[in-house]
Short mmCIF file of C-alpha atoms in Angstrom, two decimals:
data_model
loop_
_atom_site.label_atom_id
_atom_site.label_comp_id
_atom_site.label_asym_id
_atom_site.label_seq_id
_atom_site.Cartn_x
_atom_site.Cartn_y
_atom_site.Cartn_z
CA MET A 1 28.27 175.49 129.84
CA GLU A 2 26.20 177.01 127.11
CA ARG A 3 24.90 174.98 124.19
CA ILE A 4 25.83 176.16 120.70
CA GLN A 5 24.58 174.57 117.50
CA LEU A 6 26.99 173.89 114.68
CA TYR A 7 26.10 172.89 111.11
CA PRO A 8 29.27 171.52 109.50
CA PRO A 9 29.37 170.41 105.87
CA GLU A 10 29.05 166.64 105.39
CA ASN A 11 32.77 166.03 104.78
CA LEU A 12 33.75 167.88 107.97
CA LYS A 13 31.06 166.07 109.97
CA ASN A 14 32.41 162.71 108.81
CA VAL A 15 35.99 163.58 109.79
CA ILE A 16 34.86 164.85 113.21
CA GLN A 17 32.79 161.71 113.83
CA LYS A 18 35.71 159.42 112.98
CA ASP A 19 38.13 161.42 115.14
CA ALA A 20 35.68 161.44 118.07
CA GLU A 21 35.20 157.66 117.83
CA VAL A 22 38.96 157.02 117.73
CA LYS A 23 39.53 159.26 120.76
CA GLY A 24 36.51 157.92 122.65
CA LEU A 25 34.98 161.39 122.96
CA SER A 26 31.62 162.84 122.09
CA ILE A 27 31.53 165.09 119.04
CA SER A 28 30.69 167.97 121.35
CA GLN A 29 33.70 167.37 123.60
CA LEU A 30 36.05 166.94 120.64
CA THR A 31 34.80 170.23 119.18
CA VAL A 32 35.30 172.01 122.51
CA ASP A 33 38.82 170.55 122.82
CA ILE A 34 39.74 171.70 119.30
CA LEU A 35 38.37 175.20 119.87
CA MET A 36 40.07 175.50 123.28
CA GLN A 37 43.37 174.57 121.67
CA HIS A 38 42.79 176.93 118.73
CA TYR A 39 42.15 179.89 121.03
CA GLY A 40 45.01 179.05 123.37
CA LEU A 41 42.73 178.14 126.27
CA ALA A 42 43.59 174.44 126.50
CA VAL A 43 45.65 173.12 129.37
CA PRO A 44 48.78 171.48 127.94
CA THR A 45 48.65 167.68 128.23
CA GLU A 46 51.67 167.68 130.53
CA ASN A 47 49.76 169.96 132.95
CA LYS A 48 46.71 167.73 133.14
CA LYS A 49 46.16 165.95 136.42
CA ALA A 50 45.49 162.32 137.29
CA LEU A 51 41.92 161.55 138.30
CA PRO A 52 42.79 160.75 141.95
CA GLU A 53 44.33 164.23 142.28
CA ILE A 54 41.23 165.80 140.74
CA ILE A 55 38.99 163.85 143.11
CA ASP A 56 40.96 165.20 146.08
CA GLU A 57 40.62 168.78 144.76
CA VAL A 58 36.88 168.42 144.20
CA ILE A 59 36.37 166.97 147.69
CA GLU A 60 38.33 169.86 149.24
CA GLU A 61 36.34 172.46 147.27
CA VAL A 62 33.05 170.87 148.34
CA LYS A 63 34.22 170.91 152.00
CA VAL A 64 34.80 174.67 151.69
CA PHE A 65 31.42 175.14 149.99
CA ILE A 66 29.68 173.29 152.83
CA LYS A 67 31.46 175.36 155.50
CA GLU A 68 30.52 178.61 153.74
CA ASN A 69 26.81 177.79 153.29
CA PRO A 70 24.02 177.31 155.81
CA ALA A 71 21.91 174.24 156.49
CA GLY A 72 19.17 173.88 153.92
CA THR A 73 21.41 174.88 151.02
CA THR A 74 21.07 172.57 148.03
CA PHE A 75 23.83 172.12 145.49
CA ASP A 76 25.27 169.89 142.82
CA LEU A 77 28.96 169.24 142.28
CA LEU A 78 29.04 171.63 139.32
CA THR A 79 28.08 174.56 141.54
CA ALA A 80 30.17 173.51 144.57
CA SER A 81 33.45 172.80 142.76
CA GLU A 82 35.24 174.80 140.09
CA THR A 83 37.51 171.81 139.41
CA PHE A 84 34.49 169.56 138.80
CA LYS A 85 32.95 172.19 136.53
CA ASN A 86 36.14 172.41 134.46
CA ILE A 87 37.06 168.72 134.51
CA HIS A 88 37.26 168.69 130.70
CA MET A 89 40.18 171.12 130.93
CA VAL A 90 42.17 169.59 133.76
CA SER A 91 41.94 165.85 133.20
CA ASP A 92 42.58 163.34 130.47
CA GLY A 93 39.79 161.02 129.43
CA LYS A 94 36.11 161.48 128.80
CA PRO A 95 34.66 164.25 130.97
CA SER A 96 31.38 162.36 131.49
CA THR A 97 33.24 159.28 132.72
CA ASN A 98 35.49 161.35 134.97
CA ARG A 99 32.52 163.26 136.40
CA ALA A 100 30.69 160.00 137.08
CA THR A 101 33.72 158.61 138.92
CA VAL A 102 34.11 161.77 141.03
CA GLY A 103 30.38 161.70 141.79
CA LYS A 104 30.53 158.08 142.97
CA VAL A 105 33.47 158.86 145.25
CA PHE A 106 31.63 161.87 146.67
CA VAL A 107 28.45 159.85 147.31
CA SER A 108 30.51 157.21 149.15
CA LYS A 109 31.60 159.95 151.60
CA LEU A 110 28.09 161.21 152.41
CA GLY A 111 27.07 160.78 156.04
CA LYS A 112 30.67 160.41 157.18
CA ASN A 113 33.26 162.76 158.69
CA GLU A 114 33.16 166.18 156.97
CA PHE A 115 30.09 165.13 154.97
CA LYS A 116 28.00 163.78 157.86
CA ASN A 117 25.60 166.70 157.39
CA VAL A 118 25.15 166.23 153.61
CA ALA A 119 22.54 164.03 151.94
CA ILE A 120 21.11 163.39 148.50
CA VAL A 121 17.84 165.24 147.91
CA ARG A 122 15.14 162.68 147.09
CA THR A 123 11.84 162.97 145.24
CA GLN A 124 8.65 161.58 146.80
CA SER A 125 9.24 158.33 144.91
CA GLY A 126 12.71 158.04 146.47
CA ALA A 127 14.70 158.78 143.33
CA ALA A 128 17.61 161.21 143.49
CA LYS A 129 16.42 164.69 142.60
CA LYS A 130 18.32 166.40 139.78
CA SER A 131 19.48 170.00 139.56
CA VAL A 132 18.96 172.29 136.58
CA ASN A 133 22.32 170.89 135.39
CA ARG A 134 20.74 167.39 135.41
CA ALA A 135 23.18 166.42 138.16
CA THR A 136 22.39 164.81 141.50
CA LEU A 137 21.21 167.40 143.99
CA TYR A 138 22.63 167.40 147.55
CA GLU A 139 21.51 169.25 150.67
CA ILE A 140 23.42 170.54 153.66
CA LEU A 141 21.49 169.32 156.71
#
């Protein structure tokens, strides 16, 4: 996603801040949601999926990504899964919270079954290395 700066007048900023707080969203996410709806790009609420269904879709997309790429390939969930990348459009709730939940589920599967050949890339200090998207970086072994 590209970053765009917005300079709203004070009265609009105050309304947006209040609305974001009430909905439990960041100002950025609320703004994206409003613009998506305005331009007819939003997924209707009744078409949004439950988080467990989204987790299953992400896991399946990552399985395909792993099969299609050779050992040594590094990736984050944003690059391996279109569903994960567009989670703000397909799921209710805060995208950051949903992404964190999906990430935790994915990490719990590493080293097992279809993900036995996938590991977190670590820095020399042992910390998880981050991608350019500031997401945990994984490697196909």
